[in-house]
Amino acid sequence: MDAITFRFLMSLAASQNLEMYLMDVVTAYLYGSLENEIYMKIPEGLKMPEDLKSKAKEICSVRLQRSLYGLKQSGRMWYNRLSEYLLSKDYVNNAICPCVFIKKSSSGFVIIAVYVDDLNMIGTQKEIDDARTHMKEEFEMKDLGKTKFCLGLQIEHFQDGIFVHQSNYTKRVLKRFYMDKATPLSTPMVNRSLDVEKDPFRPCEDNEEVLGPEDIYQIHTKLDHKQVMFSQLVEPRSPGVRKSKLWLQRLQIMQKLLLSMKHVESVCGSGL
């Protein structure tokens, strides 16, 4: 299942007031059966049969009967095992969305969207409960309740809809660039009036000045990106060498960001 399909299923659940539940398959890859003969070295701790104890482990091997984590075909074997079971339970899918299984009944329907070992169930409550029951009978499952996290998206359920955000991802990015301990400041939004005559951002009319009487002073405080960048590249006055290196790393990251911003502005300006 890709992100586009999952976003569509979320919009369907929000518009039709459907339920969304998430289940996790425990050791999913171990359920797959191998189609080819695969052998591996005898792992540590495995007892040798009596008739092979006299032989060295280096010349012996074991044949796998089921897939293991680390095999290239483990994901495909697990999908074949799951698909075979769901099709036997009257689910249907097609080649366009092979990881989406749908089952209809007289009272409703359920959609199972598969992402590796995560199963998102979207549909009416009764059909979802039936699907959760028969999945637990076949596989060892973790019932995670309503879907709260999938494909990097955080999901919050409300009575009037679904709220999707990425606050955890944003925090990780801030922590990566050492901005998680920065002092936050509120940035109020510009309040715009619905009255055209009072809106300062309305289109200019004929014989009307573009800049207001106070906007001319903003020109003197607008710095070029290169000026900001090179004015910040100063050796820090810190006795610690480690702190100086960390500070220079931050400045190098800032330099790359500012140069990329300047490049985008130059490209846009040349396109105009």
PDB file of C-alpha atoms in Angstrom:
ATOM      1  CA  MET A   1       0.000   0.000   0.000  1.00  0.00           C
ATOM      2  CA  ASP A   2       1.354   3.391  -0.951  1.00  0.00           C
ATOM      3  CA  ALA A   3       0.738   6.756   0.685  1.00  0.00           C
ATOM      4  CA  ILE A   4      -1.737   7.925  -1.999  1.00  0.00           C
ATOM      5  CA  THR A   5      -3.966   4.895  -1.445  1.00  0.00           C
ATOM      6  CA  PHE A   6      -3.841   5.361   2.314  1.00  0.00           C
ATOM      7  CA  ARG A   7      -4.774   9.050   2.065  1.00  0.00           C
ATOM      8  CA  PHE A   8      -7.723   8.130  -0.151  1.00  0.00           C
ATOM      9  CA  LEU A   9      -8.898   5.544   2.404  1.00  0.00           C
ATOM     10  CA  MET A  10      -8.620   8.130   5.178  1.00  0.00           C
ATOM     11  CA  SER A  11     -10.693  10.625   3.191  1.00  0.00           C
ATOM     12  CA  LEU A  12     -13.261   7.876   2.550  1.00  0.00           C
ATOM     13  CA  ALA A  13     -13.444   7.082   6.251  1.00  0.00           C
ATOM     14  CA  ALA A  14     -13.831  10.761   7.148  1.00  0.00           C
ATOM     15  CA  SER A  15     -16.496  11.510   4.523  1.00  0.00           C
ATOM     16  CA  GLN A  16     -18.555   8.364   5.171  1.00  0.00           C
ATOM     17  CA  ASN A  17     -18.050   8.326   8.960  1.00  0.00           C
ATOM     18  CA  LEU A  18     -16.347   4.914   8.903  1.00  0.00           C
ATOM     19  CA  GLU A  19     -14.165   3.269  11.530  1.00  0.00           C
ATOM     20  CA  MET A  20     -10.414   2.720  11.225  1.00  0.00           C
ATOM     21  CA  TYR A  21      -8.537   0.060  13.180  1.00  0.00           C
ATOM     22  CA  LEU A  22      -4.930  -1.106  13.061  1.00  0.00           C
ATOM     23  CA  MET A  23      -3.627  -4.617  13.688  1.00  0.00           C
ATOM     24  CA  ASP A  24      -0.022  -5.796  13.708  1.00  0.00           C
ATOM     25  CA  VAL A  25       1.041  -9.336  12.758  1.00  0.00           C
ATOM     26  CA  VAL A  26       3.611 -10.788  15.166  1.00  0.00           C
ATOM     27  CA  THR A  27       6.611 -12.288  13.305  1.00  0.00           C
ATOM     28  CA  ALA A  28       4.775 -12.018   9.981  1.00  0.00           C
ATOM     29  CA  TYR A  29       7.652 -13.301   7.822  1.00  0.00           C
ATOM     30  CA  LEU A  30       7.740 -16.607   9.683  1.00  0.00           C
ATOM     31  CA  TYR A  31       4.309 -17.549   8.293  1.00  0.00           C
ATOM     32  CA  GLY A  32       5.462 -17.693   4.682  1.00  0.00           C
ATOM     33  CA  SER A  33       6.178 -21.035   2.996  1.00  0.00           C
ATOM     34  CA  LEU A  34       9.190 -21.240   0.692  1.00  0.00           C
ATOM     35  CA  GLU A  35       8.742 -22.161  -2.946  1.00  0.00           C
ATOM     36  CA  ASN A  36      12.393 -23.127  -3.519  1.00  0.00           C
ATOM     37  CA  GLU A  37      14.905 -25.187  -1.566  1.00  0.00           C
ATOM     38  CA  ILE A  38      17.037 -22.908   0.627  1.00  0.00           C
ATOM     39  CA  TYR A  39      19.824 -24.098   2.910  1.00  0.00           C
ATOM     40  CA  MET A  40      21.695 -22.254   5.636  1.00  0.00           C
ATOM     41  CA  LYS A  41      24.598 -22.854   7.971  1.00  0.00           C
ATOM     42  CA  ILE A  42      23.815 -24.435  11.312  1.00  0.00           C
ATOM     43  CA  PRO A  43      23.239 -21.574  13.781  1.00  0.00           C
ATOM     44  CA  GLU A  44      24.817 -21.413  17.197  1.00  0.00           C
ATOM     45  CA  GLY A  45      22.906 -23.287  19.889  1.00  0.00           C
ATOM     46  CA  LEU A  46      21.206 -25.776  17.555  1.00  0.00           C
ATOM     47  CA  LYS A  47      21.774 -29.343  18.728  1.00  0.00           C
ATOM     48  CA  MET A  48      23.206 -31.723  16.164  1.00  0.00           C
ATOM     49  CA  PRO A  49      21.509 -35.088  15.572  1.00  0.00           C
ATOM     50  CA  GLU A  50      23.189 -38.103  17.142  1.00  0.00           C
ATOM     51  CA  ASP A  51      24.401 -39.503  13.836  1.00  0.00           C
ATOM     52  CA  LEU A  52      26.012 -36.156  12.888  1.00  0.00           C
ATOM     53  CA  LYS A  53      27.714 -35.219  16.162  1.00  0.00           C
ATOM     54  CA  SER A  54      30.994 -36.697  14.984  1.00  0.00           C
ATOM     55  CA  LYS A  55      31.068 -34.338  11.984  1.00  0.00           C
ATOM     56  CA  ALA A  56      32.057 -30.703  12.005  1.00  0.00           C
ATOM     57  CA  LYS A  57      29.328 -28.081  11.803  1.00  0.00           C
ATOM     58  CA  GLU A  58      31.141 -26.310   8.960  1.00  0.00           C
ATOM     59  CA  ILE A  59      30.371 -29.110   6.525  1.00  0.00           C
ATOM     60  CA  CYS A  60      26.711 -29.423   7.557  1.00  0.00           C
ATOM     61  CA  SER A  61      23.681 -27.298   6.719  1.00  0.00           C
ATOM     62  CA  VAL A  62      19.952 -27.200   7.424  1.00  0.00           C
ATOM     63  CA  ARG A  63      17.083 -26.854   4.977  1.00  0.00           C
ATOM     64  CA  LEU A  64      14.530 -24.121   5.677  1.00  0.00           C
ATOM     65  CA  GLN A  65      10.874 -25.059   5.618  1.00  0.00           C
ATOM     66  CA  ARG A  66       9.587 -21.526   6.219  1.00  0.00           C
ATOM     67  CA  SER A  67      10.870 -18.042   5.452  1.00  0.00           C
ATOM     68  CA  LEU A  68      13.051 -16.101   7.861  1.00  0.00           C
ATOM     69  CA  TYR A  69      13.749 -12.423   8.410  1.00  0.00           C
ATOM     70  CA  GLY A  70      16.619 -11.409   6.150  1.00  0.00           C
ATOM     71  CA  LEU A  71      15.672 -13.485   3.121  1.00  0.00           C
ATOM     72  CA  LYS A  72      14.970 -11.512  -0.043  1.00  0.00           C
ATOM     73  CA  GLN A  73      11.782 -13.460  -0.767  1.00  0.00           C
ATOM     74  CA  SER A  74      10.357 -13.286   2.773  1.00  0.00           C
ATOM     75  CA  GLY A  75       8.092 -10.315   2.022  1.00  0.00           C
ATOM     76  CA  ARG A  76       6.613 -11.952  -1.054  1.00  0.00           C
ATOM     77  CA  MET A  77       6.110 -15.267   0.763  1.00  0.00           C
ATOM     78  CA  TRP A  78       4.273 -13.494   3.573  1.00  0.00           C
ATOM     79  CA  TYR A  79       2.033 -11.657   1.120  1.00  0.00           C
ATOM     80  CA  ASN A  80       1.189 -14.905  -0.676  1.00  0.00           C
ATOM     81  CA  ARG A  81       0.275 -16.536   2.628  1.00  0.00           C
ATOM     82  CA  LEU A  82      -1.929 -13.623   3.717  1.00  0.00           C
ATOM     83  CA  SER A  83      -3.523 -13.191   0.301  1.00  0.00           C
ATOM     84  CA  GLU A  84      -4.398 -16.895   0.104  1.00  0.00           C
ATOM     85  CA  TYR A  85      -6.106 -16.750   3.488  1.00  0.00           C
ATOM     86  CA  LEU A  86      -8.084 -13.557   2.804  1.00  0.00           C
ATOM     87  CA  LEU A  87      -9.288 -14.811  -0.579  1.00  0.00           C
ATOM     88  CA  SER A  88     -10.532 -17.967   1.129  1.00  0.00           C
ATOM     89  CA  LYS A  89     -12.593 -15.706   3.414  1.00  0.00           C
ATOM     90  CA  ASP A  90     -14.406 -14.165   0.397  1.00  0.00           C
ATOM     91  CA  TYR A  91     -12.259 -11.043   0.164  1.00  0.00           C
ATOM     92  CA  VAL A  92     -11.546  -9.651  -3.300  1.00  0.00           C
ATOM     93  CA  ASN A  93      -8.746  -7.530  -4.739  1.00  0.00           C
ATOM     94  CA  ASN A  94      -7.318  -6.696  -8.145  1.00  0.00           C
ATOM     95  CA  ALA A  95      -4.006  -6.070  -9.853  1.00  0.00           C
ATOM     96  CA  ILE A  96      -4.313  -2.271  -9.529  1.00  0.00           C
ATOM     97  CA  CYS A  97      -4.321  -2.373  -5.709  1.00  0.00           C
ATOM     98  CA  PRO A  98      -2.955  -5.813  -4.767  1.00  0.00           C
ATOM     99  CA  CYS A  99      -2.519  -4.820  -1.117  1.00  0.00           C
ATOM    100  CA  VAL A 100      -6.164  -3.752  -0.655  1.00  0.00           C
ATOM    101  CA  PHE A 101      -8.738  -6.453   0.124  1.00  0.00           C
ATOM    102  CA  ILE A 102     -12.482  -5.734   0.227  1.00  0.00           C
ATOM    103  CA  LYS A 103     -15.323  -7.799   1.633  1.00  0.00           C
ATOM    104  CA  LYS A 104     -18.988  -6.811   1.365  1.00  0.00           C
ATOM    105  CA  SER A 105     -21.985  -8.104   3.281  1.00  0.00           C
ATOM    106  CA  SER A 106     -25.666  -7.277   3.579  1.00  0.00           C
ATOM    107  CA  SER A 107     -25.013  -4.950   6.526  1.00  0.00           C
ATOM    108  CA  GLY A 108     -21.804  -3.223   5.402  1.00  0.00           C
ATOM    109  CA  PHE A 109     -18.239  -3.767   4.227  1.00  0.00           C
ATOM    110  CA  VAL A 110     -14.636  -3.841   5.399  1.00  0.00           C
ATOM    111  CA  ILE A 111     -11.426  -2.834   3.591  1.00  0.00           C
ATOM    112  CA  ILE A 112      -8.100  -4.313   4.709  1.00  0.00           C
ATOM    113  CA  ALA A 113      -5.090  -2.274   3.555  1.00  0.00           C
ATOM    114  CA  VAL A 114      -1.836  -4.215   3.989  1.00  0.00           C
ATOM    115  CA  TYR A 115       1.503  -2.516   4.633  1.00  0.00           C
ATOM    116  CA  VAL A 116       4.081  -5.253   5.380  1.00  0.00           C
ATOM    117  CA  ASP A 117       2.836  -6.587   8.757  1.00  0.00           C
ATOM    118  CA  ASP A 118       0.396  -3.733   9.495  1.00  0.00           C
ATOM    119  CA  LEU A 119      -3.263  -4.250   8.591  1.00  0.00           C
ATOM    120  CA  ASN A 120      -5.478  -1.155   8.448  1.00  0.00           C
ATOM    121  CA  MET A 121      -9.169  -2.014   8.570  1.00  0.00           C
ATOM    122  CA  ILE A 122     -11.649   0.588   7.313  1.00  0.00           C
ATOM    123  CA  GLY A 123     -15.390   0.024   7.196  1.00  0.00           C
ATOM    124  CA  THR A 124     -18.496  -0.509   9.306  1.00  0.00           C
ATOM    125  CA  GLN A 125     -18.110  -1.582  12.908  1.00  0.00           C
ATOM    126  CA  LYS A 126     -19.643  -5.078  12.673  1.00  0.00           C
ATOM    127  CA  GLU A 127     -17.601  -6.117   9.633  1.00  0.00           C
ATOM    128  CA  ILE A 128     -14.395  -4.793  11.227  1.00  0.00           C
ATOM    129  CA  ASP A 129     -15.077  -6.791  14.403  1.00  0.00           C
ATOM    130  CA  ASP A 130     -15.618  -9.945  12.342  1.00  0.00           C
ATOM    131  CA  ALA A 131     -12.370  -9.342  10.453  1.00  0.00           C
ATOM    132  CA  ARG A 132     -10.427  -8.803  13.675  1.00  0.00           C
ATOM    133  CA  THR A 133     -11.829 -12.049  15.075  1.00  0.00           C
ATOM    134  CA  HIS A 134     -10.951 -14.332  12.177  1.00  0.00           C
ATOM    135  CA  MET A 135      -7.519 -12.735  11.724  1.00  0.00           C
ATOM    136  CA  LYS A 136      -6.679 -13.535  15.358  1.00  0.00           C
ATOM    137  CA  GLU A 137      -7.762 -17.120  14.793  1.00  0.00           C
ATOM    138  CA  GLU A 138      -5.294 -17.583  11.918  1.00  0.00           C
ATOM    139  CA  PHE A 139      -2.304 -15.436  12.981  1.00  0.00           C
ATOM    140  CA  GLU A 140      -0.801 -14.101  16.169  1.00  0.00           C
ATOM    141  CA  MET A 141      -1.953 -10.488  16.147  1.00  0.00           C
ATOM    142  CA  LYS A 142      -1.594  -7.309  18.174  1.00  0.00           C
ATOM    143  CA  ASP A 143      -4.819  -5.333  18.274  1.00  0.00           C
ATOM    144  CA  LEU A 144      -3.717  -1.686  18.373  1.00  0.00           C
ATOM    145  CA  GLY A 145      -7.223  -0.208  18.406  1.00  0.00           C
ATOM    146  CA  LYS A 146      -8.038   2.777  16.250  1.00  0.00           C
ATOM    147  CA  THR A 147      -5.358   3.753  13.753  1.00  0.00           C
ATOM    148  CA  LYS A 148      -3.138   6.440  15.265  1.00  0.00           C
ATOM    149  CA  PHE A 149       0.067   6.127  13.228  1.00  0.00           C
ATOM    150  CA  CYS A 150       0.783   4.783   9.736  1.00  0.00           C
ATOM    151  CA  LEU A 151       3.262   5.606   6.940  1.00  0.00           C
ATOM    152  CA  GLY A 152       4.780   8.426   8.970  1.00  0.00           C
ATOM    153  CA  LEU A 153       1.385  10.107   9.509  1.00  0.00           C
ATOM    154  CA  GLN A 154      -0.154  10.723  12.918  1.00  0.00           C
ATOM    155  CA  ILE A 155      -3.921  10.355  12.990  1.00  0.00           C
ATOM    156  CA  GLU A 156      -6.366  11.699  15.551  1.00  0.00           C
ATOM    157  CA  HIS A 157     -10.036  10.774  15.442  1.00  0.00           C
ATOM    158  CA  PHE A 158     -12.807  13.246  16.266  1.00  0.00           C
ATOM    159  CA  GLN A 159     -16.562  13.148  15.981  1.00  0.00           C
ATOM    160  CA  ASP A 160     -16.575  15.547  13.038  1.00  0.00           C
ATOM    161  CA  GLY A 161     -13.582  14.156  11.145  1.00  0.00           C
ATOM    162  CA  ILE A 162      -9.949  13.012  11.159  1.00  0.00           C
ATOM    163  CA  PHE A 163      -6.935  15.191  11.920  1.00  0.00           C
ATOM    164  CA  VAL A 164      -3.655  14.185  10.206  1.00  0.00           C
ATOM    165  CA  HIS A 165      -0.317  15.730  11.189  1.00  0.00           C
ATOM    166  CA  GLN A 166       3.417  14.969  11.449  1.00  0.00           C
ATOM    167  CA  SER A 167       4.449  16.522  14.746  1.00  0.00           C
ATOM    168  CA  ASN A 168       6.778  13.631  15.667  1.00  0.00           C
ATOM    169  CA  TYR A 169       8.563  13.938  12.320  1.00  0.00           C
ATOM    170  CA  THR A 170       8.941  17.691  12.815  1.00  0.00           C
ATOM    171  CA  LYS A 171      10.448  17.145  16.275  1.00  0.00           C
ATOM    172  CA  ARG A 172      12.957  14.654  14.881  1.00  0.00           C
ATOM    173  CA  VAL A 173      14.048  17.137  12.214  1.00  0.00           C
ATOM    174  CA  LEU A 174      14.480  19.879  14.821  1.00  0.00           C
ATOM    175  CA  LYS A 175      16.472  17.548  17.048  1.00  0.00           C
ATOM    176  CA  ARG A 176      18.710  16.532  14.151  1.00  0.00           C
ATOM    177  CA  PHE A 177      19.738  20.167  13.569  1.00  0.00           C
ATOM    178  CA  TYR A 178      19.992  20.932  17.322  1.00  0.00           C
ATOM    179  CA  MET A 179      16.953  23.191  17.234  1.00  0.00           C
ATOM    180  CA  ASP A 180      14.896  21.242  19.777  1.00  0.00           C
ATOM    181  CA  LYS A 181      16.339  23.343  22.609  1.00  0.00           C
ATOM    182  CA  ALA A 182      15.896  26.688  20.891  1.00  0.00           C
ATOM    183  CA  THR A 183      13.748  29.353  22.533  1.00  0.00           C
ATOM    184  CA  PRO A 184      10.360  29.425  20.764  1.00  0.00           C
ATOM    185  CA  LEU A 185       8.597  32.682  19.911  1.00  0.00           C
ATOM    186  CA  SER A 186       5.020  33.167  18.826  1.00  0.00           C
ATOM    187  CA  THR A 187       4.496  34.422  15.278  1.00  0.00           C
ATOM    188  CA  PRO A 188       1.004  35.922  15.041  1.00  0.00           C
ATOM    189  CA  MET A 189      -0.798  35.616  11.732  1.00  0.00           C
ATOM    190  CA  VAL A 190      -1.725  38.716   9.768  1.00  0.00           C
ATOM    191  CA  ASN A 191      -5.391  39.529  10.336  1.00  0.00           C
ATOM    192  CA  ARG A 192      -7.117  40.399   7.081  1.00  0.00           C
ATOM    193  CA  SER A 193     -10.430  42.203   6.924  1.00  0.00           C
ATOM    194  CA  LEU A 194     -13.275  40.967   4.757  1.00  0.00           C
ATOM    195  CA  ASP A 195     -13.989  44.583   3.878  1.00  0.00           C
ATOM    196  CA  VAL A 196     -12.172  45.406   0.627  1.00  0.00           C
ATOM    197  CA  GLU A 197     -11.675  49.036   1.614  1.00  0.00           C
ATOM    198  CA  LYS A 198      -9.977  48.048   4.887  1.00  0.00           C
ATOM    199  CA  ASP A 199      -7.831  45.209   3.532  1.00  0.00           C
ATOM    200  CA  PRO A 200      -4.199  46.403   3.234  1.00  0.00           C
ATOM    201  CA  PHE A 201      -3.410  43.539   0.827  1.00  0.00           C
ATOM    202  CA  ARG A 202      -6.158  44.292  -1.678  1.00  0.00           C
ATOM    203  CA  PRO A 203      -5.195  44.872  -5.344  1.00  0.00           C
ATOM    204  CA  CYS A 204      -3.985  48.403  -6.033  1.00  0.00           C
ATOM    205  CA  GLU A 205      -6.206  50.738  -7.976  1.00  0.00           C
ATOM    206  CA  ASP A 206      -5.178  53.296 -10.597  1.00  0.00           C
ATOM    207  CA  ASN A 207      -3.018  56.208  -9.375  1.00  0.00           C
ATOM    208  CA  GLU A 208      -2.470  54.502  -6.030  1.00  0.00           C
ATOM    209  CA  GLU A 209       0.957  54.117  -4.427  1.00  0.00           C
ATOM    210  CA  VAL A 210       2.108  50.552  -3.864  1.00  0.00           C
ATOM    211  CA  LEU A 211       4.168  51.329  -0.747  1.00  0.00           C
ATOM    212  CA  GLY A 212       2.694  52.953   2.304  1.00  0.00           C
ATOM    213  CA  PRO A 213       4.391  55.836   4.151  1.00  0.00           C
ATOM    214  CA  GLU A 214       6.028  53.487   6.659  1.00  0.00           C
ATOM    215  CA  ASP A 215       7.043  50.684   4.261  1.00  0.00           C
ATOM    216  CA  ILE A 216      10.002  52.613   2.847  1.00  0.00           C
ATOM    217  CA  TYR A 217      11.960  51.976   6.058  1.00  0.00           C
ATOM    218  CA  GLN A 218      11.800  48.223   5.492  1.00  0.00           C
ATOM    219  CA  ILE A 219      14.188  48.583   2.556  1.00  0.00           C
ATOM    220  CA  HIS A 220      17.031  49.605   4.876  1.00  0.00           C
ATOM    221  CA  THR A 221      16.579  46.561   7.135  1.00  0.00           C
ATOM    222  CA  LYS A 222      16.347  43.944   4.358  1.00  0.00           C
ATOM    223  CA  LEU A 223      19.672  42.111   4.110  1.00  0.00           C
ATOM    224  CA  ASP A 224      20.911  39.973   1.291  1.00  0.00           C
ATOM    225  CA  HIS A 225      21.296  36.254   1.992  1.00  0.00           C
ATOM    226  CA  LYS A 226      25.042  36.443   1.350  1.00  0.00           C
ATOM    227  CA  GLN A 227      25.403  39.291   3.866  1.00  0.00           C
ATOM    228  CA  VAL A 228      23.598  37.292   6.535  1.00  0.00           C
ATOM    229  CA  MET A 229      25.584  34.180   5.757  1.00  0.00           C
ATOM    230  CA  PHE A 230      29.068  35.699   5.810  1.00  0.00           C
ATOM    231  CA  SER A 231      28.314  37.912   8.785  1.00  0.00           C
ATOM    232  CA  GLN A 232      27.594  34.786  10.800  1.00  0.00           C
ATOM    233  CA  LEU A 233      30.761  32.929   9.780  1.00  0.00           C
ATOM    234  CA  VAL A 234      32.846  34.134  12.715  1.00  0.00           C
ATOM    235  CA  GLU A 235      35.077  31.942  14.847  1.00  0.00           C
ATOM    236  CA  PRO A 236      33.253  31.373  18.174  1.00  0.00           C
ATOM    237  CA  ARG A 237      34.910  32.689  21.298  1.00  0.00           C
ATOM    238  CA  SER A 238      34.753  29.423  23.191  1.00  0.00           C
ATOM    239  CA  PRO A 239      37.672  27.672  24.895  1.00  0.00           C
ATOM    240  CA  GLY A 240      36.216  24.245  24.062  1.00  0.00           C
ATOM    241  CA  VAL A 241      37.364  22.794  20.743  1.00  0.00           C
ATOM    242  CA  ARG A 242      34.395  20.421  20.607  1.00  0.00           C
ATOM    243  CA  LYS A 243      31.938  23.281  21.002  1.00  0.00           C
ATOM    244  CA  SER A 244      33.683  25.235  18.249  1.00  0.00           C
ATOM    245  CA  LYS A 245      33.458  22.312  15.841  1.00  0.00           C
ATOM    246  CA  LEU A 246      29.768  21.886  16.605  1.00  0.00           C
ATOM    247  CA  TRP A 247      29.175  25.595  16.020  1.00  0.00           C
ATOM    248  CA  LEU A 248      31.002  25.468  12.686  1.00  0.00           C
ATOM    249  CA  GLN A 249      28.932  22.457  11.623  1.00  0.00           C
ATOM    250  CA  ARG A 250      25.778  24.442  12.288  1.00  0.00           C
ATOM    251  CA  LEU A 251      27.092  27.356  10.268  1.00  0.00           C
ATOM    252  CA  GLN A 252      27.957  25.066   7.361  1.00  0.00           C
ATOM    253  CA  ILE A 253      24.406  23.718   7.364  1.00  0.00           C
ATOM    254  CA  MET A 254      23.071  27.281   7.449  1.00  0.00           C
ATOM    255  CA  GLN A 255      25.383  28.220   4.574  1.00  0.00           C
ATOM    256  CA  LYS A 256      24.073  25.377   2.398  1.00  0.00           C
ATOM    257  CA  LEU A 257      20.461  26.288   3.157  1.00  0.00           C
ATOM    258  CA  LEU A 258      20.992  29.950   2.339  1.00  0.00           C
ATOM    259  CA  LEU A 259      22.825  29.165  -0.896  1.00  0.00           C
ATOM    260  CA  SER A 260      19.996  26.876  -1.979  1.00  0.00           C
ATOM    261  CA  MET A 261      17.456  29.608  -1.179  1.00  0.00           C
ATOM    262  CA  LYS A 262      19.493  32.127  -3.190  1.00  0.00           C
ATOM    263  CA  HIS A 263      19.644  29.687  -6.115  1.00  0.00           C
ATOM    264  CA  VAL A 264      15.874  29.242  -6.078  1.00  0.00           C
ATOM    265  CA  GLU A 265      15.343  33.031  -6.036  1.00  0.00           C
ATOM    266  CA  SER A 266      17.740  33.504  -8.963  1.00  0.00           C
ATOM    267  CA  VAL A 267      15.993  30.800 -10.995  1.00  0.00           C
ATOM    268  CA  CYS A 268      12.554  32.244 -10.271  1.00  0.00           C
ATOM    269  CA  GLY A 269      13.781  35.735 -11.081  1.00  0.00           C
ATOM    270  CA  SER A 270      15.256  34.639 -14.401  1.00  0.00           C
ATOM    271  CA  GLY A 271      12.003  32.811 -15.258  1.00  0.00           C
ATOM    272  CA  LEU A 272      10.015  35.992 -14.761  1.00  0.00           C
TER     273      LEU A 272
END
